[in-house]
Structure formats: structure tokens, C-alpha cells
Coordinates of C-alpha atoms in Angstrom, one line a residue:
Chain A
M521 CA 3.9 12.3 -19.6
Y522 CA 3.9 8.8 -18.3
G523 CA 2.3 8.1 -15.0
I524 CA -0.5 10.7 -15.1
G525 CA -3.1 8.0 -16.1
I526 CA -1.9 5.8 -13.2
L527 CA -2.3 8.7 -10.8
K528 CA -5.8 9.3 -12.1
G529 CA -6.6 5.7 -11.7
L530 CA -5.4 5.7 -8.1
V531 CA -7.6 8.7 -7.3
V532 CA -10.6 6.8 -8.8
T533 CA -10.0 3.7 -6.6
A534 CA -9.4 5.9 -3.6
K535 CA -12.8 7.5 -4.0
N536 CA -14.3 3.9 -3.9
L537 CA -12.4 3.3 -0.7
L538 CA -14.2 6.1 1.0
R539 CA -17.6 5.0 -0.3
K540 CA -20.0 2.6 1.6
P541 CA -19.7 -0.9 0.3
A542 CA -22.3 -1.9 -2.2
T543 CA -22.6 -5.3 -0.7
I544 CA -25.8 -6.5 0.9
Q545 CA -25.0 -9.1 3.5
Y546 CA -27.7 -11.5 2.3
P547 CA -28.8 -13.7 5.1
E548 CA -28.7 -10.7 7.5
E549 CA -29.7 -8.0 5.1
R550 CA -32.2 -8.2 2.2
V551 CA -32.9 -6.3 -0.9
P552 CA -36.4 -4.8 -1.0
Q553 CA -38.4 -7.3 -3.1
A554 CA -41.0 -6.4 -5.7
S555 CA -44.5 -7.4 -4.8
R556 CA -45.0 -8.7 -8.4
F557 CA -42.1 -11.2 -7.8
R558 CA -43.0 -14.6 -9.3
G559 CA -41.8 -16.9 -6.6
Q560 CA -42.1 -20.4 -5.2
E561 CA -44.8 -21.8 -3.0
F562 CA -47.8 -21.2 -5.2
T563 CA -50.6 -19.8 -3.2
W564 CA -53.7 -21.8 -3.7
F565 CA -57.1 -20.9 -2.3
V566 CA -59.0 -24.1 -2.1
D567 CA -62.4 -22.4 -1.7
R568 CA -62.0 -20.7 -5.0
C569 CA -60.9 -23.7 -7.0
T570 CA -63.4 -25.6 -9.1
G571 CA -61.0 -28.3 -10.1
C572 CA -61.2 -27.3 -13.7
A573 CA -57.4 -28.1 -14.2
S574 CA -56.9 -25.1 -16.5
C575 CA -53.5 -24.6 -14.8
A576 CA -52.4 -28.1 -15.7
K577 CA -53.5 -27.7 -19.3
F578 CA -51.8 -24.4 -19.7
C579 CA -48.5 -25.4 -18.1
P580 CA -45.9 -25.4 -20.9
L581 CA -43.8 -27.9 -19.0
G582 CA -46.6 -30.1 -18.0
I583 CA -45.4 -30.3 -14.4
I584 CA -48.8 -29.8 -12.7
R585 CA -50.7 -33.0 -12.0
I586 CA -54.3 -32.6 -10.9
E587 CA -56.9 -35.2 -10.1
T588 CA -60.5 -34.3 -9.1
D589 CA -63.5 -36.0 -7.7
P590 CA -67.2 -35.0 -8.1
N591 CA -67.5 -35.3 -4.4
G592 CA -71.2 -36.1 -4.7
G593 CA -72.1 -32.4 -5.3
N594 CA -73.9 -31.0 -8.3
E595 CA -71.8 -28.6 -10.2
Q596 CA -74.8 -27.2 -12.0
D597 CA -75.7 -25.8 -8.6
G598 CA -72.3 -24.3 -8.1
G599 CA -70.8 -27.3 -6.3
S600 CA -67.0 -27.7 -6.9
Y601 CA -65.0 -30.8 -7.6
R602 CA -62.8 -32.0 -4.8
V603 CA -59.2 -31.8 -5.7
D604 CA -57.5 -35.0 -4.6
V605 CA -54.1 -34.6 -6.1
F606 CA -52.4 -31.3 -7.0
D607 CA -48.7 -31.9 -7.5
I608 CA -46.5 -29.1 -8.8
D609 CA -42.9 -30.0 -9.5
Q610 CA -41.1 -26.8 -8.6
G611 CA -37.8 -28.4 -9.5
R612 CA -38.7 -28.0 -13.2
C613 CA -41.0 -25.0 -12.9
M614 CA -39.7 -21.9 -14.8
Y615 CA -42.1 -19.5 -13.0
C616 CA -43.6 -18.3 -16.3
G617 CA -47.0 -17.8 -14.5
M618 CA -49.1 -19.3 -17.3
C619 CA -51.0 -21.4 -14.7
V620 CA -51.9 -18.2 -12.8
E621 CA -53.0 -16.5 -16.0
A622 CA -55.1 -19.5 -17.0
C623 CA -56.9 -19.8 -13.7
P624 CA -60.5 -18.6 -14.4
Y625 CA -61.4 -18.2 -10.7
D626 CA -58.2 -16.6 -9.4
A627 CA -57.6 -19.6 -7.2
L628 CA -53.9 -20.0 -8.0
H629 CA -51.4 -17.2 -7.3
M630 CA -47.7 -17.0 -7.7
G631 CA -45.9 -17.1 -4.3
S632 CA -43.3 -14.6 -3.0
N633 CA -40.7 -17.0 -1.6
F634 CA -37.4 -17.8 -3.2
E635 CA -35.6 -19.7 -0.5
A636 CA -36.9 -23.2 -1.0
A637 CA -33.7 -25.2 -1.6
Q638 CA -34.0 -28.9 -0.9
Y639 CA -31.5 -31.7 -0.8
R640 CA -33.5 -34.0 -3.1
R641 CA -35.4 -33.2 -6.3
E642 CA -38.4 -35.2 -4.9
D643 CA -38.7 -32.7 -2.1
L644 CA -39.3 -29.9 -4.5
V645 CA -42.6 -31.4 -5.6
I646 CA -45.4 -29.8 -3.5
N647 CA -48.7 -31.6 -3.1
V648 CA -52.2 -30.7 -2.2
E649 CA -51.7 -30.9 1.6
V650 CA -48.7 -28.5 1.4
L651 CA -50.7 -26.1 -0.8
K652 CA -53.6 -26.1 1.6
A653 CA -51.5 -25.8 4.7
R654 CA -49.2 -23.0 3.5
D655 CA -49.5 -19.5 4.7
K656 CA -51.0 -17.4 2.0
H657 CA -48.5 -14.9 0.6
P658 CA -49.8 -14.3 -2.9
S659 CA -47.6 -12.4 -5.3
T660 CA -49.4 -9.4 -6.9
W661 CA -48.3 -10.6 -10.3
Y662 CA -51.3 -10.8 -12.7
R663 CA -53.5 -10.0 -9.8
P664 CA -54.2 -6.2 -10.1
Q665 CA -56.9 -6.3 -7.5
L666 CA -54.3 -7.1 -4.9
E667 CA -52.2 -4.1 -6.0
R668 CA -55.2 -1.9 -5.9
E669 CA -55.6 -2.8 -2.3
K670 CA -51.9 -2.0 -1.8
F671 CA -51.3 -5.6 -0.7
D672 CA -47.7 -6.4 0.3
P673 CA -47.0 -10.1 0.3
F674 CA -43.9 -9.7 2.4
E675 CA -45.9 -8.2 5.3
G676 CA -46.9 -11.7 6.0
Q677 CA -50.7 -11.2 6.3
P678 CA -52.4 -14.3 4.9
K679 CA -55.3 -13.2 2.7
E680 CA -58.9 -14.1 3.2
W681 CA -59.9 -16.2 0.2
K682 CA -62.7 -13.8 -0.6
D683 CA -60.3 -10.9 -1.1
A684 CA -57.8 -12.8 -3.2
G685 CA -59.5 -12.9 -6.5
R686 CA -61.1 -10.6 -9.1
E687 CA -64.1 -12.9 -9.1
N688 CA -67.4 -11.3 -8.3
P689 CA -69.3 -13.0 -5.5
F690 CA -72.6 -12.7 -7.5
W691 CA -71.3 -15.3 -10.0
H692 CA -72.1 -17.9 -7.4
P693 CA -75.4 -16.8 -5.7
Q694 CA -76.0 -20.3 -4.6
R695 CA -73.1 -20.2 -2.1
P696 CA -74.2 -17.8 0.6
E697 CA -70.7 -17.8 2.2
M698 CA -69.4 -16.0 -0.9
L699 CA -71.9 -13.2 -0.7
P700 CA -70.4 -9.9 0.5
D701 CA -70.9 -8.8 4.0
E702 CA -72.8 -5.7 5.0
G703 CA -70.8 -2.6 4.0
D704 CA -69.0 -4.3 1.2
T705 CA -67.9 -1.7 -1.2
R706 CA -66.9 -3.9 -4.1
P707 CA -68.6 -3.7 -7.4
T708 CA -71.6 -5.9 -8.4
A709 CA -71.7 -8.2 -11.4
N710 CA -72.6 -5.4 -13.7
G711 CA -69.6 -3.3 -12.6
E712 CA -71.8 -1.0 -10.5
Y713 CA -71.2 0.0 -6.9
K714 CA -73.9 -0.4 -4.4
Chain B
M747 CA 27.3 -10.8 18.0
S748 CA 26.8 -7.8 20.2
P749 CA 23.1 -7.2 19.2
L750 CA 22.3 -10.8 20.0
E751 CA 23.7 -10.6 23.5
E752 CA 21.9 -7.3 24.1
N753 CA 18.6 -9.1 23.1
H754 CA 16.4 -9.7 26.1
I755 CA 15.0 -13.0 24.7
F756 CA 18.5 -14.3 24.0
S757 CA 20.0 -13.3 27.3
G758 CA 17.0 -14.5 29.2
T759 CA 17.1 -18.0 27.6
Y760 CA 20.9 -18.0 28.0
G761 CA 20.7 -17.2 31.6
F762 CA 17.9 -19.7 32.3
V763 CA 19.8 -22.6 30.7
T764 CA 23.2 -21.8 32.3
N765 CA 22.1 -20.7 35.8
T766 CA 18.8 -22.4 36.5
L767 CA 19.4 -25.7 34.6
G768 CA 23.1 -25.7 34.8
G769 CA 23.5 -26.6 31.2
P770 CA 26.8 -26.2 29.2
D771 CA 27.6 -22.9 27.5
W772 CA 27.2 -24.1 23.9
L773 CA 23.7 -25.5 24.6
A774 CA 22.6 -22.2 26.3
Y775 CA 23.9 -20.3 23.3
G776 CA 22.1 -22.6 20.8
M777 CA 18.9 -22.4 22.7
G778 CA 19.0 -18.7 23.0
A779 CA 19.6 -18.4 19.3
V780 CA 16.7 -20.8 18.6
A781 CA 14.4 -18.8 20.8
V782 CA 15.2 -15.6 18.9
I783 CA 14.8 -17.3 15.5
M784 CA 11.5 -18.8 16.5
I785 CA 10.1 -15.4 17.5
V786 CA 11.5 -13.6 14.4
V787 CA 10.4 -16.3 11.9
N788 CA 7.0 -17.0 13.4
G789 CA 6.3 -13.3 13.9
F790 CA 7.2 -12.6 10.3
L791 CA 5.0 -15.5 9.0
L792 CA 2.2 -14.3 11.2
I793 CA 2.5 -10.8 9.6
G794 CA 2.6 -12.4 6.2
T795 CA -0.6 -14.4 7.0
L796 CA -2.2 -11.2 8.3
F797 CA -1.3 -9.4 5.1
T798 CA -3.1 -12.1 3.0
W799 CA -6.2 -11.1 5.0
M800 CA -5.5 -7.4 4.9
E801 CA -4.9 -7.3 1.2
R802 CA -8.2 -9.1 0.5
K803 CA -10.0 -6.7 2.8
V804 CA -8.4 -3.6 1.4
V805 CA -8.8 -4.6 -2.2
G806 CA -12.4 -5.4 -1.4
R807 CA -13.0 -2.0 0.0
F808 CA -11.3 -0.4 -3.0
Q809 CA -13.8 -2.3 -5.2
S810 CA -16.8 -1.3 -3.0
R811 CA -17.1 -4.7 -1.5
V812 CA -16.7 -5.8 2.1
G813 CA -14.1 -8.5 1.7
P814 CA -13.8 -11.5 4.0
N815 CA -16.0 -11.0 7.0
R816 CA -17.4 -14.4 8.1
V817 CA -14.5 -16.0 10.0
G818 CA -13.8 -14.3 13.3
P819 CA -14.1 -10.6 13.9
F820 CA -13.8 -8.7 10.6
G821 CA -12.9 -12.1 9.0
I822 CA -9.4 -11.9 10.6
L823 CA -9.1 -15.6 10.9
Q824 CA -9.7 -16.1 7.1
A825 CA -6.1 -16.9 6.5
I826 CA -6.2 -19.7 9.1
A827 CA -9.4 -21.1 7.6
D828 CA -7.7 -21.1 4.2
A829 CA -4.7 -22.9 5.6
V830 CA -6.8 -25.6 7.2
K831 CA -8.7 -26.0 3.9
L832 CA -5.4 -26.3 2.0
L833 CA -4.0 -28.9 4.5
F834 CA -7.0 -31.2 3.9
K835 CA -6.8 -31.0 0.1
E836 CA -5.4 -33.7 -2.0
D837 CA -1.7 -33.2 -2.9
I838 CA -1.4 -34.0 -6.6
V839 CA 1.9 -34.4 -8.3
P840 CA 1.6 -34.7 -12.1
R841 CA 3.0 -37.8 -13.7
R842 CA 5.3 -35.8 -16.0
A843 CA 6.6 -33.7 -13.1
D844 CA 10.2 -33.8 -11.9
R845 CA 9.3 -34.9 -8.3
L846 CA 12.4 -33.7 -6.5
L847 CA 12.3 -30.2 -8.0
F848 CA 8.5 -30.1 -7.8
N849 CA 8.5 -30.7 -4.1
A850 CA 11.5 -28.5 -3.4
A851 CA 10.3 -25.4 -5.2
P852 CA 7.9 -24.2 -2.5
I853 CA 10.6 -24.5 0.1
V854 CA 13.1 -22.7 -2.1
M855 CA 10.5 -20.0 -2.5
L856 CA 9.9 -19.4 1.2
A857 CA 13.4 -19.9 2.5
P858 CA 15.2 -16.8 1.0
S859 CA 12.6 -14.5 2.4
L860 CA 13.2 -16.0 5.9
L861 CA 16.9 -15.9 5.4
A862 CA 16.7 -12.2 4.5
L863 CA 15.1 -11.6 7.9
A864 CA 18.5 -12.0 9.5
V865 CA 19.6 -8.5 8.4
I866 CA 16.3 -6.7 8.9
P867 CA 16.2 -4.5 12.0
F868 CA 12.7 -4.5 13.4
G869 CA 13.4 -1.8 16.0
R870 CA 16.1 -0.1 17.9
G871 CA 18.7 -2.7 18.7
S872 CA 16.5 -5.7 17.6
Y873 CA 18.2 -7.4 14.7
V874 CA 19.9 -10.8 14.4
A875 CA 22.9 -9.6 12.5
D876 CA 24.3 -6.3 11.4
L877 CA 25.8 -7.5 8.1
N878 CA 28.0 -4.9 6.4
I879 CA 26.7 -6.0 3.0
A880 CA 23.1 -6.3 4.1
V881 CA 21.6 -4.6 1.0
L882 CA 23.5 -6.8 -1.4
Y883 CA 22.5 -9.8 0.7
V884 CA 18.8 -9.0 0.5
V885 CA 19.0 -8.5 -3.2
A886 CA 20.7 -11.8 -3.6
M887 CA 18.0 -13.5 -1.6
G888 CA 15.4 -11.9 -3.8
G889 CA 17.1 -13.4 -6.8
I890 CA 16.7 -16.9 -5.3
A891 CA 12.9 -16.5 -5.2
S892 CA 12.8 -16.3 -9.0
L893 CA 15.0 -19.4 -9.1
A894 CA 12.2 -21.2 -7.2
V895 CA 9.7 -19.9 -9.7
L896 CA 11.8 -21.3 -12.5
M897 CA 12.1 -24.6 -10.7
A898 CA 8.3 -24.8 -10.2
G899 CA 7.7 -24.0 -13.8
Y900 CA 10.2 -26.4 -15.2
S901 CA 9.4 -29.3 -12.9
S902 CA 5.6 -29.1 -13.4
G903 CA 5.9 -30.7 -16.9
N904 CA 3.4 -28.2 -18.1
K905 CA 3.9 -25.7 -21.0
L906 CA 1.8 -23.0 -19.3
A907 CA 3.8 -23.3 -16.1
L908 CA 7.1 -23.1 -18.0
L909 CA 5.9 -20.1 -19.9
G910 CA 4.9 -18.3 -16.7
S911 CA 8.2 -19.0 -15.0
M912 CA 10.2 -17.9 -18.2
R913 CA 8.3 -14.6 -18.0
A914 CA 9.2 -14.3 -14.3
V915 CA 12.9 -14.7 -15.1
A916 CA 12.8 -12.3 -18.0
M917 CA 11.1 -9.8 -15.8
L918 CA 13.6 -10.3 -13.0
L919 CA 16.6 -9.9 -15.3
S920 CA 15.1 -6.6 -16.6
Y921 CA 14.0 -5.1 -13.3
E922 CA 16.9 -6.2 -11.1
I923 CA 19.0 -3.5 -12.8
P924 CA 16.8 -0.5 -12.0
L925 CA 16.2 -2.0 -8.5
V926 CA 19.9 -2.3 -7.8
M927 CA 20.5 1.1 -9.2
A928 CA 18.0 2.6 -6.8
L929 CA 19.6 0.8 -3.9
L930 CA 23.0 2.0 -5.2
G931 CA 21.8 5.5 -4.8
I932 CA 20.8 4.8 -1.2
T933 CA 24.2 3.2 -0.5
L934 CA 26.0 6.2 -1.9
L935 CA 24.0 8.5 0.3
A936 CA 24.5 6.5 3.4
G937 CA 28.1 5.5 2.6
S938 CA 27.3 2.0 3.8
M939 CA 25.4 -1.2 2.9
S940 CA 24.5 -2.0 6.5
M941 CA 20.9 -1.6 7.3
V942 CA 21.6 0.0 10.7
D943 CA 24.1 2.5 9.2
I944 CA 21.6 3.4 6.5
I945 CA 18.9 4.1 9.1
E946 CA 21.3 6.1 11.2
A947 CA 22.4 8.2 8.2
Q948 CA 18.8 9.2 7.5
H949 CA 18.6 12.6 9.2
V950 CA 16.1 13.3 6.4
P951 CA 14.2 10.3 5.2
F952 CA 15.7 9.1 1.9
L953 CA 12.2 9.1 0.4
L954 CA 12.6 12.9 0.3
V955 CA 16.3 12.9 -0.6
S956 CA 16.0 10.4 -3.4
P957 CA 12.3 10.5 -4.7
L958 CA 13.4 9.0 -8.0
G959 CA 15.0 6.2 -6.2
A960 CA 11.9 5.5 -4.2
L961 CA 9.7 5.5 -7.3
I962 CA 12.1 3.1 -9.1
F963 CA 12.3 0.9 -6.1
L964 CA 8.5 0.7 -5.9
I965 CA 8.0 -0.1 -9.6
A966 CA 10.9 -2.6 -9.8
M967 CA 9.9 -4.2 -6.5
S968 CA 6.4 -4.9 -7.7
A969 CA 7.8 -6.4 -10.8
E970 CA 10.2 -8.6 -8.8
L971 CA 7.3 -9.7 -6.6
N972 CA 5.1 -10.5 -9.6
R973 CA 2.5 -8.2 -8.3
P974 CA 0.0 -6.3 -10.4
P975 CA 0.4 -4.6 -12.9
F976 CA 3.4 -6.9 -13.5
D977 CA 1.7 -10.2 -12.6
V978 CA 2.0 -11.8 -16.1
T979 CA 3.7 -14.8 -14.6
E980 CA 0.3 -16.0 -13.3
A981 CA -1.9 -14.2 -15.8
E982 CA -5.0 -16.4 -15.5
S983 CA -6.4 -15.2 -18.8
E984 CA -3.4 -16.5 -20.7
L985 CA -1.5 -19.0 -18.6
V986 CA -4.2 -20.6 -16.3
G987 CA -2.1 -20.1 -13.1
G988 CA 1.4 -19.7 -14.5
Y989 CA 3.9 -21.7 -12.5
L990 CA 1.2 -22.4 -9.8
T991 CA -0.9 -24.3 -12.4
E992 CA 0.0 -27.8 -11.2
Y993 CA 0.3 -27.1 -7.5
S994 CA -2.4 -28.0 -5.0
G995 CA -2.9 -28.4 -1.3
M996 CA -0.4 -27.0 1.1
K997 CA 2.4 -26.7 -1.5
F998 CA 0.3 -24.1 -3.2
G999 CA -0.3 -22.6 0.2
V1000 CA 3.4 -22.3 0.9
F1001 CA 3.9 -20.6 -2.5
Y1002 CA 1.0 -18.2 -1.7
L1003 CA 2.4 -17.5 1.8
A1004 CA 5.9 -17.0 0.4
E1005 CA 4.6 -14.5 -2.2
F1006 CA 2.9 -12.5 0.5
C1007 CA 5.9 -12.8 2.9
N1008 CA 8.1 -11.4 0.1
V1009 CA 5.8 -8.4 -0.1
V1010 CA 6.1 -7.8 3.6
L1011 CA 9.8 -8.1 3.3
A1012 CA 9.8 -5.5 0.5
G1013 CA 7.7 -3.3 2.8
A1014 CA 10.3 -3.7 5.5
L1015 CA 13.1 -2.9 3.0
F1016 CA 11.2 0.2 1.9
A1017 CA 10.7 1.3 5.5
I1018 CA 14.3 0.9 6.3
L1019 CA 15.8 2.4 3.1
F1020 CA 13.4 5.2 2.4
L1021 CA 11.3 5.9 5.5
D1022 CA 13.9 6.1 8.2
G1023 CA 13.3 2.5 9.6
W1024 CA 12.3 2.6 13.2
E1025 CA 13.1 6.2 13.9
W1026 CA 10.3 8.6 14.8
A1027 CA 8.9 10.4 17.8
I1028 CA 7.0 9.2 20.9
L1029 CA 5.9 5.7 19.9
P1030 CA 8.2 2.7 20.5
S1031 CA 10.5 1.9 17.6
H1032 CA 9.0 -1.5 16.8
L1033 CA 5.6 0.0 16.5
W1034 CA 6.9 2.7 14.1
F1035 CA 8.6 0.1 12.0
L1036 CA 5.3 -1.9 11.8
I1037 CA 3.3 1.2 10.9
K1038 CA 5.7 2.1 8.1
V1039 CA 5.7 -1.5 6.8
F1040 CA 1.9 -1.6 6.8
G1041 CA 1.8 1.8 5.1
F1042 CA 3.8 0.3 2.2
L1043 CA 1.5 -2.8 2.2
F1044 CA -1.5 -0.5 1.9
V1045 CA 0.0 1.3 -1.1
A1046 CA 0.8 -2.1 -2.6
S1047 CA -2.8 -3.2 -2.2
W1048 CA -4.0 0.1 -3.6
V1049 CA -1.9 -0.3 -6.7
R1050 CA -3.1 -3.9 -7.0
A1051 CA -6.7 -2.7 -6.9
T1052 CA -6.1 0.0 -9.5
L1053 CA -3.9 -1.1 -12.3
P1054 CA -4.7 -3.7 -15.0
R1055 CA -2.2 -6.2 -16.1
M1056 CA 0.4 -5.2 -18.7
R1057 CA 1.6 -7.3 -21.6
I1058 CA 5.1 -8.9 -21.2
D1059 CA 6.5 -6.8 -24.1
Q1060 CA 5.1 -3.6 -22.5
I1061 CA 6.7 -4.6 -19.2
L1062 CA 10.2 -5.3 -20.7
T1063 CA 10.0 -2.2 -22.9
F1064 CA 9.2 -0.1 -19.9
A1065 CA 12.1 -1.5 -17.9
W1066 CA 14.7 -1.0 -20.5
K1067 CA 13.6 2.2 -22.3
Y1068 CA 12.3 4.2 -19.4
L1069 CA 13.1 2.9 -16.0
F1070 CA 16.8 2.1 -16.8
P1071 CA 17.6 5.6 -18.0
L1072 CA 15.7 7.1 -15.1
S1073 CA 17.7 5.1 -12.6
L1074 CA 20.9 6.2 -14.4
V1075 CA 19.8 9.8 -13.9
N1076 CA 19.1 9.1 -10.2
V1077 CA 22.5 7.5 -9.6
L1078 CA 24.3 10.2 -11.5
A1079 CA 22.6 13.0 -9.5
L1080 CA 23.2 11.3 -6.1
A1081 CA 26.9 10.5 -7.1
V1082 CA 27.6 14.1 -7.9
E1083 CA 26.0 15.2 -4.7
T1084 CA 27.9 12.7 -2.7
I1085 CA 31.2 13.8 -4.2
A1086 CA 30.3 17.5 -3.5
W1087 CA 29.3 16.7 0.2
P1088 CA 30.9 13.4 1.3
D1089 CA 29.4 13.8 4.8
P1090 CA 26.3 16.1 4.4
S1091 CA 25.1 18.2 7.3
L1092 CA 21.4 18.6 7.8
G1093 CA 21.2 21.8 5.8
Q1094 CA 23.1 20.3 2.9
L1095 CA 20.7 17.3 3.0
W1096 CA 17.8 19.7 2.6
I1097 CA 19.5 21.3 -0.3
M1098 CA 19.9 17.8 -1.8
V1099 CA 16.2 17.2 -1.2
A1100 CA 15.3 20.3 -3.2
V1101 CA 17.8 19.5 -6.0
N1102 CA 16.6 15.9 -6.3
W1103 CA 12.9 16.9 -6.4
V1104 CA 13.7 19.3 -9.2
I1105 CA 15.7 16.7 -11.1
A1106 CA 12.8 14.2 -10.6
A1107 CA 10.2 16.8 -11.8
L1108 CA 12.4 17.4 -14.9
A1109 CA 13.6 13.9 -15.7
I1110 CA 10.2 12.1 -15.6
P1111 CA 8.4 14.3 -18.2
L1112 CA 11.5 14.8 -20.3
L1113 CA 12.1 11.1 -20.6
S1114 CA 8.4 10.6 -21.3
L1115 CA 8.8 13.0 -24.3
V1116 CA 12.0 11.3 -25.6
V1117 CA 11.1 7.6 -25.0
D1118 CA 8.5 5.9 -27.2
L1119 CA 7.1 3.0 -25.3
K1120 CA 5.0 1.7 -28.2
T1121 CA 6.3 -1.6 -29.4
P1122 CA 7.7 -1.2 -32.9
A1123 CA 5.7 -2.7 -35.6
R1124 CA 7.1 -6.2 -36.3
A1125 CA 8.3 -6.8 -39.9
G1126 CA 5.6 -8.1 -42.1
R1127 CA 2.8 -7.2 -39.6
R1128 CA -0.2 -5.5 -41.1
V1129 CA -0.4 -2.0 -39.7
S1130 CA -4.0 -0.9 -39.3
P1131 CA -5.0 2.5 -40.6
V1132 CA -5.7 3.8 -37.1
E1133 CA -2.2 2.8 -36.0
E1134 CA -0.7 4.5 -39.1
A1135 CA -2.6 7.7 -38.2
I1136 CA -1.2 7.6 -34.7

């Protein structure tokens, strides 16, 4: 009989009418975001960075420009290079995260932001001042130690640079400020607990 | 002219001009008439604009969306925002267009739906004219709208626009017949073509007395109004925008408004012919009329949100092979009943209700068995094995 299918269809849409709308009113409401989200505003811990420029070398797009200066220190004794220029062109970044994977000292992390629209392309290039001044909201992507600590980047707690990386403080015994405080429960260089 | 003189707005303006201002009689009459026309036309266009918002909102909810909600409370000012946007847009006339027809088409589209308002009673005693051929008049006005579509399609100088308007005319020719047949059944029942007489004859709503007629009216009306599932005239997947392709700015806006106003007009017709017009208990008659009209509009939006678009051959096959015989059955049944009871009492009307529902329940499945709506395989067309098996 003709019309039965139409009636069935009307019932289907009527069920949708009684349902709550699936829409999320974006600026007012937000979808829960994954903590491994690879977002903008790279989080950079300047105290961890040695200026090795691994990130720039591994970037497939070549959008990271880094210039370093010996800064008079002796790197044999654990002294770091001073990073003078650290430009990341986020307008061309594809957020692959290779720079974060490449970083040997866990100094660079993916950010957790996605609302960084600008009116001009030049404004999308972030430089060393911006990276230093930014609040630290590192994504837990490729940083399992952050996940182990149940770190939520969207809670808005800037991380202490000591807690951000997997790096062991005993790698740099010359720098007393990197040594763990009393009562630190993290493993030693050999993977043993104190 | 009696209803006009009973009208408070008319008599108030008339009295103000003659007594307070001391104007001549003809001026007072003209100003009173203009006051009534202003209120009727602007009120109608306001409801039409409101319906553009309502349909988007309702269809949105049917699709688990929210619909427009940014402009004003619940997005109710969306239509005004759209109108302002359209006013500021560039008005483009294609070089190959027939300028006169191209510019006239939107007006020709909107005018008949405003003209048809003259015979629509909005409540007890509030109508401009009680025309004795009101039903015929409204159908004639509906025909002019498709002339406007043809004008728009022809004058655009665009093949897609012309194709869309040709489809509209083919559809109108096919669906006008079942539509008029359904209205013929109502006219037989009421014994009059006047809207007021039809409402007064409805001791039982004609939706119950003539269910087939109401169904045919709904289907044929949505085809006349180019609404889904019959919106092949502006099928964007095939014809870009149909006859609207070349229109921009406020000309497009007028077309859009006219389309929605026509739907409101169809709702008013449905309320008058099948839902007892303004009659009901407790609430004021104008309010009941509006509630019934918006009930129709809700169902129209519901159908729009549900049904996919049909092909033009499916539409025409359906009209001629299924809807036309169904409307014949409807008219035949009502004619026999009218001959049996020329002036039915309430009990006889209820007997007619029962008989007509039985006829509807038999005719729809029986016709479905008899009629094969599948388009016959064209000569020389390769028939697929699946089709052969069916």
C-alpha cells in the first residue's frame, strides 16, 4: 500500500523532534577535549632547552627557525646555549608533533589551544618572547609522564619545568637546581627508587 | 459591503474622518478601506515572515539541531536580519535577461497571494469580502503564482531557470485537477463556494466528513506550492536554484517571502475548508483560526523535514495514475451522499463520516494494488537483471 513508508518516515522524524538537540553551542558550550590534543601555542620550557635545534632539524616543513649563542658558558659542564631566536610559523604548521618527538630533553611540548585565529599570517608566527611568556599548558601527547601524573592541560595549572619532562635530574648533577627536593619519589638514573 | 461596515477599524477610521476632520464621504470610505487593507496585508506578511523563522526552527528540531537562535530571543528576528542582508546585496540582472519580465516576476508572485486574502475570513465577521465564488477565486489566484514562476524562468535567460519553471507548470497542470476535485467535494457538501457559508455548513469538520478530500488537498497543495517532496522546480542538485538561479538581493527575498506567504495562505484555506475555520469553544475566533493555520504549517514543516525529493516523472505519474482516480472516488462518494441528503442533519453528517472513512480505508489500498507507479521501461532502454526480476 502506498503511503505506509511515508508514515514510517514521519514517525522517525517525530522521534527526533522529541530528542534533545545534538548541537553544542560552541562559544558558550564546549566539547570535552582530549588531553593528548595536539594544539597551538607550543609549550616551551626554557630551563630544559639546550638549544640543540633538534626540533628545527626534524620539522618536515622547516618552519622552525632557531638561533643560539654560547652565552659564555661551558657546555661541557652542563651549561646551555642561550636561545636568541625561536620562531615557529604556526600558519604553516601541520601539528604533526615531530619536533616534540625529536626534543631530547622534553623542553618542547604540544599546546592545548585551538583558538588562535589572527587577521594576518605574520601574526601566526610565534617568537621566543611569546614562547617564554606563555602560560604552560602542555598537551600530554608524547609525554607519558604527564599522563601518569593525571595532568589535565585544560585545568589551567602551569607546570613547573622540573615536572614537565621524562628527563632524570641526575643527568645534570652540575646544576643543583635540577636535583630533586627532599621527599622526591621519582626514580634515579638507574631506574631505581630511593 | 456589510462586513466592512461592521468592521471596527473601518468604522472607526470612517467616523474619525467624517466627524472629527469633517472630510467628505468618499475620502472617509477610502481611508477606512486603506486602514483595513494595511492591517490585513501587513499582518499576513508578518505571519509569512514569522513562518520563515518557524519553519527553520521546526525543521532544525526535526533534524536534532537547534535552528536559528542568535538574533533576538529564540532567533525570532532572524527573518528581519535576513531581509536587511538581502536589501544591502547587489541587485544583478543578467545581460540576456528580459528586463521587464525579470523585474515583474517577483511582484506577480507576491500579488496573487495578497489578492486572495480578500476572501479569507480571519475570524467571526472579520473578512474583507464574502465572495460567492471564493473557492474558485482562490484557486485562480493560485494559478497566477505559477505564471510568475514561468515568467521568472523564461526571462532569466538561463536554461536551468527555464527548465525549473517548465517543471513547475507541468506539476501545476497535473495537480490542479486533484486539488480542484477535492475542493469540488467540499463545495458539494456545503452547497456553496463562499468561505463563510462553508464554515457555517461545517457542523462536523470536513476533515472528518471528507478524509480523502483532505489528503488530496494536502498532497496537491504541497505540489502547487513547490514544497518538498515536490520541490523539483528548485532542485539544487539538478537545477542550481531553478527559476531563482539568476535572482539576487531583495528580488530573491520577495520570491522567498511569496513562497512562504503562499504556504500560510494554503494553511488558511485548509483551516477554513477542513477544520471549521474560526469555530471552536472558549477562545476568541481569531485565535482559533491562527492556531489551526499554524497547525497546518507545522505539519507542512514536518513533511518537509521527512520526505526526500521525488523525480519529475514520479511526481506526474503519481498525480495522474493515483491521485486523479482517488479524487474521482472522493467526488463520486460525496456527490451520491449529497443527492441522498441534500441538507444533512447532524446525525446524517456523522453517518457520512463513517461511510467516507470506510471508503477511504478501502480506496487507498485497493488503488495501490491496481495502480503501478513504476515508470514503464522506455523503448530501447537496457533493463537491468534486477529490474527484470522485480
